[in-house]
Coordinates of C-alpha atoms and ligand atoms in Angstrom, one line a residue:
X166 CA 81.5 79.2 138.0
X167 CA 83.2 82.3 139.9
X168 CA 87.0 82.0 141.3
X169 CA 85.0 82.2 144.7
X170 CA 86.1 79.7 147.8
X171 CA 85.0 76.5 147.4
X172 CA 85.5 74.0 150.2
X173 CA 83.7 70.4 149.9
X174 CA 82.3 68.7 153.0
X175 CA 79.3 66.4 153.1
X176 CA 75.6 67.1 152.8
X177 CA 72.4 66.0 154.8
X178 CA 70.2 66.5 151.4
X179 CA 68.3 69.0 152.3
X180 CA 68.7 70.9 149.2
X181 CA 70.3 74.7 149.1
X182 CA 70.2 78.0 150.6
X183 CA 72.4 81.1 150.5
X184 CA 72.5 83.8 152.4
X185 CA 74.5 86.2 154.4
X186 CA 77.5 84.3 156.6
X187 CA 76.6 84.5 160.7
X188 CA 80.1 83.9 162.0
X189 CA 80.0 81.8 165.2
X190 CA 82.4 83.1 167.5
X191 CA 80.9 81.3 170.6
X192 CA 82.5 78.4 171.7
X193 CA 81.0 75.0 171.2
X194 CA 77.9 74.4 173.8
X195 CA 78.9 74.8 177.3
X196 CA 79.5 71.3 178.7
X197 CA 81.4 69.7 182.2
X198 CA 81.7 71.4 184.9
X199 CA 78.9 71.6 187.3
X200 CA 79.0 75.5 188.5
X201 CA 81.1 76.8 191.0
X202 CA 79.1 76.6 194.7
X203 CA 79.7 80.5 195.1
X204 CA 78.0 80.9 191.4
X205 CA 75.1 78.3 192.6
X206 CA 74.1 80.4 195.6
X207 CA 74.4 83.5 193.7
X208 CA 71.7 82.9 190.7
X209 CA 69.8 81.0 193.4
X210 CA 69.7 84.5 195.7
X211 CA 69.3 86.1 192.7
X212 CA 66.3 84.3 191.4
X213 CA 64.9 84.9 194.6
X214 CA 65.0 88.2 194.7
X215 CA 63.5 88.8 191.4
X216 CA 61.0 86.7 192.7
X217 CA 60.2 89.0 195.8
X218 CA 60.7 91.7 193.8
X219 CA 58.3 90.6 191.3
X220 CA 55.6 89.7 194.2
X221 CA 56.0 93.3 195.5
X222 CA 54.6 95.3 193.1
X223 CA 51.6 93.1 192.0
X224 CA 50.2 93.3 196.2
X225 CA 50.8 97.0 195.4
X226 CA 48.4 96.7 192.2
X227 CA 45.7 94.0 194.3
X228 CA 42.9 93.5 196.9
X229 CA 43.6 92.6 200.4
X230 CA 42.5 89.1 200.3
X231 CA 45.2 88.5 197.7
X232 CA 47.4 90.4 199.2
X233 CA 47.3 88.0 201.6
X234 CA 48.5 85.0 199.9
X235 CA 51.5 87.3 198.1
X236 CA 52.4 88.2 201.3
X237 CA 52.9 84.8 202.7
X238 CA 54.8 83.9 199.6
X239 CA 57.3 86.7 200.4
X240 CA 57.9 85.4 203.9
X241 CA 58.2 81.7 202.6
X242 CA 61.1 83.1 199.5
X243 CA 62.8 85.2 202.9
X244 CA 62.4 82.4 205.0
X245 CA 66.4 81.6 206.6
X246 CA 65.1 77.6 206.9
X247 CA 64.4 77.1 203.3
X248 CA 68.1 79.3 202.4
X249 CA 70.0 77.5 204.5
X250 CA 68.1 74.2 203.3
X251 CA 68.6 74.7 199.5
X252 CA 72.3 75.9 201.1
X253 CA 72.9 72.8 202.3
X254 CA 71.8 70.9 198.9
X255 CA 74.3 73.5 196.9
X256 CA 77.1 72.3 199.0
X257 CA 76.1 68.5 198.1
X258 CA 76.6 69.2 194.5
X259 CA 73.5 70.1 193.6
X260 CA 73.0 73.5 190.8
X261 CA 71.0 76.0 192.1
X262 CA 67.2 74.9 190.0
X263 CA 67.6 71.2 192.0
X264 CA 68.6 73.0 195.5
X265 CA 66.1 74.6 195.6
X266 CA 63.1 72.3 194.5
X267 CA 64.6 69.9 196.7
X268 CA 64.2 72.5 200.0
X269 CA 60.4 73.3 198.9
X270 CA 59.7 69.8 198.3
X271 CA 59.6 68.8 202.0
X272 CA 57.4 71.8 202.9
X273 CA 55.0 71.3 200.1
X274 CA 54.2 67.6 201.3
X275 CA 54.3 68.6 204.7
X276 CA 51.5 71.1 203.3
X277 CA 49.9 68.4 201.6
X278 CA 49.8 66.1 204.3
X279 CA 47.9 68.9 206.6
X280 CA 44.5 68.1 208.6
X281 CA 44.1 71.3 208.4
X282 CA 42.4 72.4 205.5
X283 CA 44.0 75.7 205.3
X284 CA 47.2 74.7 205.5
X285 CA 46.4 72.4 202.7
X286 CA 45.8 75.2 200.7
X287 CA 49.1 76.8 201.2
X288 CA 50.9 73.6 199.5
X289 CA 49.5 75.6 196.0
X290 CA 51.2 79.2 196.9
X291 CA 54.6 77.0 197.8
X292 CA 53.9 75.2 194.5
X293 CA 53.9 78.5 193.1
X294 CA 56.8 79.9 194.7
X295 CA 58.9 77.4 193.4
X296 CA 57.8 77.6 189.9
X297 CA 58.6 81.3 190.3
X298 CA 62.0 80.8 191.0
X299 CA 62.5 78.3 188.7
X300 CA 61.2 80.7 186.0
X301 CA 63.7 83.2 186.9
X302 CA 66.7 80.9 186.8
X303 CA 66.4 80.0 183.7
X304 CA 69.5 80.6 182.1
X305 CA 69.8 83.4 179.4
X306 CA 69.0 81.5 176.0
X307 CA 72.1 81.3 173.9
X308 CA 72.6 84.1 171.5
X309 CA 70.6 84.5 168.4
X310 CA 71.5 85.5 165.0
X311 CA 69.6 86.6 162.0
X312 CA 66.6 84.9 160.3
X313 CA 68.0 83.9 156.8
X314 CA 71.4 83.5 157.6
X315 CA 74.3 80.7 157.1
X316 CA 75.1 79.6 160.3
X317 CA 79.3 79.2 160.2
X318 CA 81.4 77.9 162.5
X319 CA 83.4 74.7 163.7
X320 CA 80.3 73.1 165.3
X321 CA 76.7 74.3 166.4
X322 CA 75.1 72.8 169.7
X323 CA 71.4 71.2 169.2
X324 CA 70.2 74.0 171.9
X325 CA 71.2 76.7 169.5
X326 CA 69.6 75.3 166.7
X327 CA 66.4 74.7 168.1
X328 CA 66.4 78.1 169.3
X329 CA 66.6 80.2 166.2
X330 CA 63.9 80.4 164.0
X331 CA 64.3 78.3 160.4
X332 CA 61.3 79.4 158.7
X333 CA 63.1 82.5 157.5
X334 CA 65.6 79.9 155.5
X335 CA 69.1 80.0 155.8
X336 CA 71.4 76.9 156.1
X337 CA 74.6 75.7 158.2
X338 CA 78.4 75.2 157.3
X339 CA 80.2 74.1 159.7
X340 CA 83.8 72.8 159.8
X341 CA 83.7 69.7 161.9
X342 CA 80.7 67.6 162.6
X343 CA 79.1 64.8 161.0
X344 CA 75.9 63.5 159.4
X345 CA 75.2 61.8 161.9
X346 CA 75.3 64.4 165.1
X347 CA 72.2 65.1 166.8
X348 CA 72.5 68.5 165.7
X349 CA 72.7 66.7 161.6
X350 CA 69.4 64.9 162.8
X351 CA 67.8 68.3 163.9
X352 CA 68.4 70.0 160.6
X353 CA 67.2 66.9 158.6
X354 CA 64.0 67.0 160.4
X355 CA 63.8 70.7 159.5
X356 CA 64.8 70.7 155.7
X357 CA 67.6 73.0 156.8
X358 CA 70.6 73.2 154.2
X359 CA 73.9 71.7 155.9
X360 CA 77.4 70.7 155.0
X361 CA 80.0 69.8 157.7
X362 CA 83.3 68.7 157.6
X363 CA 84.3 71.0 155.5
X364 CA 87.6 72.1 157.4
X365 CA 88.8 75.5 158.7
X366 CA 88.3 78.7 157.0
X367 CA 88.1 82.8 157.1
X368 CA 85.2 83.9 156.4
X369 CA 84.2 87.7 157.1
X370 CA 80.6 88.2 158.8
X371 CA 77.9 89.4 156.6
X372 CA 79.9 87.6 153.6
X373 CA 77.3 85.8 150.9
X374 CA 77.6 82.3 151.3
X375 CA 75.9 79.0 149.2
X376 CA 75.5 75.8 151.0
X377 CA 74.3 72.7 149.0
X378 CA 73.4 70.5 151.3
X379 CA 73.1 67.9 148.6
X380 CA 76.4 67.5 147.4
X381 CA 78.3 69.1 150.8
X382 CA 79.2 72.0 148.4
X383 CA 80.1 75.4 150.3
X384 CA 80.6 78.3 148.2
X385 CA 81.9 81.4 149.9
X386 CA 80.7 84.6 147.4
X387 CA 79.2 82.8 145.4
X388 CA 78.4 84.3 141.6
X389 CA 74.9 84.1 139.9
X390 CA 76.2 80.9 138.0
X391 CA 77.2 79.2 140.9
X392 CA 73.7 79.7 142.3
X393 CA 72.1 79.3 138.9
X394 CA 73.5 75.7 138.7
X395 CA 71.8 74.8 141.6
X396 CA 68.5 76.5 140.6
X397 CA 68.4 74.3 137.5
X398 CA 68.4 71.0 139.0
X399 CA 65.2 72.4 140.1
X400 CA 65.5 72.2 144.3
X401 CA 63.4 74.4 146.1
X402 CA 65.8 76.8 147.7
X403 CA 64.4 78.7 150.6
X404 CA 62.3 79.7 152.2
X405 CA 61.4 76.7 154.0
X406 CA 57.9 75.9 155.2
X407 CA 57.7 72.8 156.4
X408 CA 56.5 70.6 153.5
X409 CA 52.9 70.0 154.4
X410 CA 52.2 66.1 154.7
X411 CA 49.3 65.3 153.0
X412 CA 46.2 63.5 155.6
X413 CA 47.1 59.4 154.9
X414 CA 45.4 57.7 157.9
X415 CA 44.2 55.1 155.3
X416 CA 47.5 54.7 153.7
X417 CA 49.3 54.3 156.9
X418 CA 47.1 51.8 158.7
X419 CA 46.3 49.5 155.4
X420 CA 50.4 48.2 155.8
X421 CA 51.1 45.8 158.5
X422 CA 53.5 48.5 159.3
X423 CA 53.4 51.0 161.7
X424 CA 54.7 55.0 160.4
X425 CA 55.3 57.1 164.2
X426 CA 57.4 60.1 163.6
X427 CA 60.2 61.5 165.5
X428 CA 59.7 64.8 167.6
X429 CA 62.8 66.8 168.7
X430 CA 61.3 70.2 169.2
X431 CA 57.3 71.3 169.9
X432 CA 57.3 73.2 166.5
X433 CA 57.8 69.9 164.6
X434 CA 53.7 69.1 166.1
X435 CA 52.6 73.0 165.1
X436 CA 53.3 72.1 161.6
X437 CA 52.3 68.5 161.4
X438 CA 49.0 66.9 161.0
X439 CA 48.6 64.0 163.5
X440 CA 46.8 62.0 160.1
X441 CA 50.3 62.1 158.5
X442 CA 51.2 59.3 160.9
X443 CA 50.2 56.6 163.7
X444 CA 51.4 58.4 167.1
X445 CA 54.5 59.6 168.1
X446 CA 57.4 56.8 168.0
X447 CA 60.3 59.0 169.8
X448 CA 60.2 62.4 171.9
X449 CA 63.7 63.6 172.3
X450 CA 62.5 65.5 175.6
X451 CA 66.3 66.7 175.8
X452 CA 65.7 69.0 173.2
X453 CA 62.8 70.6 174.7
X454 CA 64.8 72.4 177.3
X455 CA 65.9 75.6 177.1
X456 CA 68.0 75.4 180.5
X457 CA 69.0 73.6 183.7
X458 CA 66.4 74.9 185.3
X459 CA 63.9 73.3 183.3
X460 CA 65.1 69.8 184.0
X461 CA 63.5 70.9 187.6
X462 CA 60.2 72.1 186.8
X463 CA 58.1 69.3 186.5
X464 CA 55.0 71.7 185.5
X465 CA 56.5 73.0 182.5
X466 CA 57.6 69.3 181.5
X467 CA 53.5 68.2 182.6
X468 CA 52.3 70.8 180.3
X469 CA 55.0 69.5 177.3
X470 CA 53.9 66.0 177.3
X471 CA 50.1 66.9 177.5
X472 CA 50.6 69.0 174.5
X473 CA 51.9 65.7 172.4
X474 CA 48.6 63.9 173.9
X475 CA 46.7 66.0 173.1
X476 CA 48.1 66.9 169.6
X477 CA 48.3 62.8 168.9
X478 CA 44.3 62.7 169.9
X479 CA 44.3 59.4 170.7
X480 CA 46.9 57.5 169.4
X481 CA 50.6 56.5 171.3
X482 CA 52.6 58.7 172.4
X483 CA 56.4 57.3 173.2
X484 CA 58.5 59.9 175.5
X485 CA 62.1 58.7 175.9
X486 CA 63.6 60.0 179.2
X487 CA 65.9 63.1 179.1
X488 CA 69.1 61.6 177.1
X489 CA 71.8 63.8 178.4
X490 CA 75.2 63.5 178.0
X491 CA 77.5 62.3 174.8
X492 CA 77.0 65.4 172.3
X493 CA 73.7 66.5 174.1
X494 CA 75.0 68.4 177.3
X495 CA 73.6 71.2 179.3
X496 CA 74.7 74.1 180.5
X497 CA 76.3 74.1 183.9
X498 CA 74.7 70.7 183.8
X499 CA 76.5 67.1 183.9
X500 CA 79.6 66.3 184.5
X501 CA 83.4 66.4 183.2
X502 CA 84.2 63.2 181.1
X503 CA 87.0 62.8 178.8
X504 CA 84.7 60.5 176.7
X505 CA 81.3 61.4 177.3
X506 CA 80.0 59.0 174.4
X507 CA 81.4 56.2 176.5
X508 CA 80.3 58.0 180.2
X509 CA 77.1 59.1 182.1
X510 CA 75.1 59.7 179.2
X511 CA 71.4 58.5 179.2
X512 CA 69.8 56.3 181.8
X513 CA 73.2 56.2 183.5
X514 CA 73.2 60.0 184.1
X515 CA 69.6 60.2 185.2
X516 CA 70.5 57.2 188.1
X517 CA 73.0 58.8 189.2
X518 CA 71.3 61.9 189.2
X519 CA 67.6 60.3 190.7
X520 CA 66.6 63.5 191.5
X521 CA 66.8 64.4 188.0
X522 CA 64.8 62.0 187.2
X523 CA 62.0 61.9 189.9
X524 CA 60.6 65.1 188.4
X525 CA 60.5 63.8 184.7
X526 CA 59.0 60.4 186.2
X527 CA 56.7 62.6 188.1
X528 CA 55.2 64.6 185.5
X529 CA 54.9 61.5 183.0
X530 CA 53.2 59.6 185.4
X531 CA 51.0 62.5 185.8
X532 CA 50.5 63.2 182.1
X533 CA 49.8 59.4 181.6
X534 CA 46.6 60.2 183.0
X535 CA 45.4 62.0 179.7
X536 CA 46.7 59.5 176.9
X537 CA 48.2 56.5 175.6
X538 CA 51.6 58.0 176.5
X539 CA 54.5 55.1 177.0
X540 CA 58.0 55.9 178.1
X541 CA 61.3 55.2 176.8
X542 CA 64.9 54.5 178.1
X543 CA 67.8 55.6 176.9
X544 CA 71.1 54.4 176.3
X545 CA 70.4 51.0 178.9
X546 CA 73.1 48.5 178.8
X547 CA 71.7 46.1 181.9
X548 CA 68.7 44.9 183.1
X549 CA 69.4 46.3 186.3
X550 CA 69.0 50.0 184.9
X551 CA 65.1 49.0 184.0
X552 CA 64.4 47.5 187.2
X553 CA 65.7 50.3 189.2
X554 CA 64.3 52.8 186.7
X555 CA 60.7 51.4 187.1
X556 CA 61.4 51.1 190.9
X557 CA 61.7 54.9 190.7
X558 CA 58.1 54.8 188.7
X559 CA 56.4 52.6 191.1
X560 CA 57.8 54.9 194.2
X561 CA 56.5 58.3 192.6
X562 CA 53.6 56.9 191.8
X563 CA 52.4 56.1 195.2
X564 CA 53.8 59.3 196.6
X565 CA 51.4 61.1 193.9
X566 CA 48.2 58.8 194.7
X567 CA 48.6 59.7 198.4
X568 CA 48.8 63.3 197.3
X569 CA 46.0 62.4 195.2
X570 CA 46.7 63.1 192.0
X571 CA 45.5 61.3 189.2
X572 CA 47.9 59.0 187.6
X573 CA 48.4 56.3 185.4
X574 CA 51.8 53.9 184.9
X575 CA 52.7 53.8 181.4
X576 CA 54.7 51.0 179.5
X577 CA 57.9 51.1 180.0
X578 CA 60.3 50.5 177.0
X579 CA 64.0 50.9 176.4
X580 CA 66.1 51.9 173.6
X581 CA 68.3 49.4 172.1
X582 CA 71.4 51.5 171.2
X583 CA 74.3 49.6 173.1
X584 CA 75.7 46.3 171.6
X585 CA 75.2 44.2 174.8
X586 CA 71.7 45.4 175.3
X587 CA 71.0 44.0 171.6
X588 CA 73.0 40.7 172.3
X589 CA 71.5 40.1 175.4
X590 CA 68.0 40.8 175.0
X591 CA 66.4 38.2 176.2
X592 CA 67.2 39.1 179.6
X593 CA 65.7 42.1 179.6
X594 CA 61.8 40.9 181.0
X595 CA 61.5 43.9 182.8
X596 CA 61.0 46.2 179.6
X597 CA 58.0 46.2 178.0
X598 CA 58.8 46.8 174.7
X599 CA 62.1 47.7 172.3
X600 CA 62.7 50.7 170.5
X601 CA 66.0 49.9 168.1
X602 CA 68.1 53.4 168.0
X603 CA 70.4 52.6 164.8
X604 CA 72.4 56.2 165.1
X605 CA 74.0 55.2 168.7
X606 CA 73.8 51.8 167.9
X607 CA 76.1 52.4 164.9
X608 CA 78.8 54.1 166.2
X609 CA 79.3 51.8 169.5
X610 CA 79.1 48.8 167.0
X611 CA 81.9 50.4 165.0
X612 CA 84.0 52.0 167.2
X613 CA 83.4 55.4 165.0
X614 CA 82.1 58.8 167.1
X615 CA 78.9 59.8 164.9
X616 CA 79.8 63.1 165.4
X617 CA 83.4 62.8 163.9
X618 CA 83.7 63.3 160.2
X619 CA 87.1 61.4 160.1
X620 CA 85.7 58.6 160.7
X621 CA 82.0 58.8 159.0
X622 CA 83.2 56.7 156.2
X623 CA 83.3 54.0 158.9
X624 CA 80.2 54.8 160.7
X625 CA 78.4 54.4 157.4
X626 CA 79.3 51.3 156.6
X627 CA 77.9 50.0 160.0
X628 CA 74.4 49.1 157.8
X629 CA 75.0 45.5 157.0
X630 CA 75.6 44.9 160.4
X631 CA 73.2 46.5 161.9
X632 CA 70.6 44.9 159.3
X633 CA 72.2 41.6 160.6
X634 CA 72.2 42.3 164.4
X635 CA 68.5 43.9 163.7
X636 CA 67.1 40.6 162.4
X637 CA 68.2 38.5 165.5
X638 CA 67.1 41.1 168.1
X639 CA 63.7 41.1 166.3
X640 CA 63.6 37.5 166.3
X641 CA 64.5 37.2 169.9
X642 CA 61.8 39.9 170.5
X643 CA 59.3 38.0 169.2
X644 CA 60.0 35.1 171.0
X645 CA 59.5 37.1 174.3
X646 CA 56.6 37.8 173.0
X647 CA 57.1 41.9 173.3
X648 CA 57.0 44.5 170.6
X649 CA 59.8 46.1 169.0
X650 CA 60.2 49.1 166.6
X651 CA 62.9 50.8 165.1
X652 CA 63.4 54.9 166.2
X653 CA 67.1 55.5 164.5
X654 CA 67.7 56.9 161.3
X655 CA 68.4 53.8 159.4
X656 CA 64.4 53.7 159.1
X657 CA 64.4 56.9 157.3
X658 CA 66.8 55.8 154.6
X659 CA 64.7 55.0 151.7
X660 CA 67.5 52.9 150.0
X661 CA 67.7 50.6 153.7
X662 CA 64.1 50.4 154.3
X663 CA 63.3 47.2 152.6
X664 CA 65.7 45.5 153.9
X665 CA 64.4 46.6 157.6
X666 CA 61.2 45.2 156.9
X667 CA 62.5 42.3 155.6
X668 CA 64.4 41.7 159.4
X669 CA 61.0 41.9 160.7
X670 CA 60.4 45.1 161.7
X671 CA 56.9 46.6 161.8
X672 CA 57.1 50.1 163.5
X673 CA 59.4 52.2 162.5
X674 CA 59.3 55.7 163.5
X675 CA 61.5 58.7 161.4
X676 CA 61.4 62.5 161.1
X677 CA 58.6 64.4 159.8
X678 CA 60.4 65.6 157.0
X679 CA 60.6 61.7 155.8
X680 CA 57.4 60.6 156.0
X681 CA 56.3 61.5 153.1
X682 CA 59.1 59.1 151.4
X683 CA 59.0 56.3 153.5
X684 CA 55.8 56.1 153.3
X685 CA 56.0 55.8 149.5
X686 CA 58.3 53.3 149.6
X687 CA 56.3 51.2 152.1
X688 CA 53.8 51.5 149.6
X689 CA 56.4 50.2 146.9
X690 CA 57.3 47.5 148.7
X691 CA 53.4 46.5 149.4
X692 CA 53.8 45.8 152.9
X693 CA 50.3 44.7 153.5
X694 CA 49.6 42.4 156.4
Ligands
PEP943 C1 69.5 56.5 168.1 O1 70.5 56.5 168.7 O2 69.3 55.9 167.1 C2 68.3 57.4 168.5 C3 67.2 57.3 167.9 O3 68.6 58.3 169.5 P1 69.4 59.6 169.3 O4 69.6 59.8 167.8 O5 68.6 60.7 169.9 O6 70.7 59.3 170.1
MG944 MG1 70.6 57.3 170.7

């Protein structure tokens, strides 16, 4: 062993990596505070005039007749009545991306709505328009760093991790955090190396650094012993491609139980084959935005969900509404809370935001057209938030079949993540089915952030609870007569897994880097129907 810095935090198993320290000096994800109006307006003038700008040199490259239609989209981007519309939304509250769709969206169903054929037709170049500006206020993604590297700093937002680009391996070390974080769940799914909670240190950029994500081992320097320790106990360091799941249709469907995976990010589908499992269980669509203004653009989120049809050929498809808030904020989006775990986070944030969540509704609803797609609430805590929530459905949908666009209205399930949702789940009529999201679950049942390592020792021991409190909920589940499934990690945990079957569970749904073992242990524990 070399007189090198050792510090000891805790591991996700994921095995080892070293490689040259990236020192984060960025603070943690920007969170709160909605931006100022004065910013607002000015990324919303400035989107626009990229936009013109943009429209100004293709008519100088095209024919007249197309010329035509760029031309009236330049008059409709300098039009005073849609900036002073999108003005007055800014001063509301709104951030620039939701100011603006909400200004066009009045012109493009009065479009819509035309006799007039022609004018009918203009409804697509204002559809246009707004995906333009949309486009161009996306937000600058968050800084990169190099492929290979160890990540290190006191915490690492989701965004950022989803952004870089793992299959170069590398690994994390972070001082704070916790197992259980979203961005812990990421890396898991990814096979990335990770230790956190491993308290402050120095370390200089560029610096070799070992993570064993095994034992929460970080060695900063680390000599060819150190590294040669590791290598014995014969785990695969990196490069990691994602561990190709072997085609098990058979395997899956002969248990009683049903194996849907996780999905967090759209690379998680480019390396998976859709025989590895039964459908989809859980689609964190959170995690497939790169920026505010995505969370407006209800084509890009159309085009997302088709992708996971169409990738699923056939079988379910569950897409949980954007879960925002708690640890998962974004930028310049949300609000101030001095306890967002216990705040707007979920289905509370998307009511109070409904127009938020009119476009997500809207392109799901659309998308449901193409597949067995079902959708999924987070974070409820009352009936009243499903009613209301499939209130919202019902009213899109008929605005869409009067636009005439094809539609169909999924199932509509909710996570059970808060204690009273579990206790009182018989009153809950108005979902369709029950997803059972341990992580959450967990730390409101113990009092214990999941994202805190001082208190993980706590959060852990939250299974024999949750094992208990699963087996009523199931029970009570069937006796409603509706299905129920669990989605949190405690259905990846090899070592719980029995006992989860045992409470009655028969879909369970975990990350694509665990199917492989649950699915052996399943086949243990001869599950059969
Ligand atoms: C959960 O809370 O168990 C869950 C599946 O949701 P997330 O981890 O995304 O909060
Ligand atoms: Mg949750």
């Amino acid at each position: 062993m070399s007189g090198a810095l050792r510090l000891q935090g805790q591991g996700n198993g994921c095995g080892y990596a070293t490689g040259p320290a990236h020192v984060s000096t960025e603070p943690l994800s920007p969170r709160g505070d909605q931006v100022s109006p004065s910013l607002e307006f000015d990324s919303l003038d400035r989107a626009i005039g990229e936009s013109v700008a943009a429209l100004e040199s293709l008519m100088a490259q095209t024919d007249p007749a197309s010329a035509d239609i760029l031309e009236f989209q330049i008059e409709m981007l300098r039009d005073p009545v849609i900036a002073e519309m999108a003005a007055e939304q800014i001063g509301k509250g709104q951030n620039a991306a939701f100011a603006w769709v909400a200004a066009l969206e009045e012109y493009i169903s009065g479009f819509e709505q035309s006799e007039d054929d022609d004018i009918r037709a203009r409804a697509v170049d204002m559809i246009d328009i707004r995906d333009r500006v949309l486009r161009a206020l996306e937000g600058m993604p968050a800084a990169d760093f190099p492929k290979g590297s160890i990540f290190v700093g006191r915490d690492m937002a989701p965004s950022l991790f989803l952004a870089h680009d793992w299959t170069g391996g590398g690994g994390i070390a972070l001082e704070a955090g916790s197992t259980a974080s979203h961005v812990a769940l990421l890396a898991r799914s990814k096979d990335v190396p990770m230790a956190v909670g491993i308290g402050s240190f120095v370390v200089d950029p560029e610096t070799p650094v070992l993570v064993d994500g095994d034992s929460g081992l970080v060695v900063v320097d680390p000599s060819h012993a150190d590294i040669a320790v590791l290598a014995k106990g014969e785990r695969t360091a990196l490069p990691i491609a994602r561990r190709s799941e072997p085609a098990v249709s058979g395997i899956v469907s002969r248990n009683a139980v049903e194996l849907l995976v996780n999905i967090s990010d759209i690379s998680d589908i480019r390396s998976l084959d859709p025989r590895a499992c039964d459908g989809i269980g859980l689609l964190r669509t959170e995690f497939l935005l790169s920026s505010a203004a995505d969370l407006a653009n209800e084509e890009k989120q159309f085009q997302l969900y088709c992708e996971m049809l169409k990738w699923a050929d056939g079988k379910p498809v569950t897409i949980r509404l954007f879960d925002l808030g708690g640890d998962k904020p974004l930028g310049g989006f949300g609000v101030e809370e001095r306890n967002p775990f216990l705040g707007l986070r979920g289905i509370r944030l998307l009511l109070a935001m409904p127009v938020m969540l009119r476009i997500q509704v809207r392109a799901l609803l659309r998308a449901a057209a193409f597949g067995p797609l079902k959708v999924l609430l987070p974070m409820v805590t009352l009936p009243g938030e499903v009613e209301d929530t499939r209130r919202i459905f019902e009213e899109e949908a008929a605005v869409l079949a009067d636009r005439h666009i094809a539609i169909s209205m999924p199932a509509i399930g909710m996570m059970v993540e808060v204690p009273a949702a579990a206790i009182m789940l018989d009153t809950f009529e108005d979902a369709d089915f029950f997803s059972l999201g341990t992580n959450d679950l967990a730390q409101y049942l113990t009092a214990a952030a999941r994202d805190n390592p001082s208190v993980v020792d706590l959060y852990r021991q939250a299974a024999p609870t949750l094992l208990r409190l699963i087996a009523q909920t199931v029970a009570v589940a069937h006796d409603m007569g509706k299905p129920i499934g669990i989605c949190g990690d405690l259905a990846g945990d090899p070592a719980r897994l029995p006992s989860v079957i045992a409470g009655g569970i028969r879909q369970i749904s975990v990350a694509p880097s665990q199917l492989a073992a649950v699915r052996t242990v399943l086949e243990q524990a001869g599950v059969d129907g």
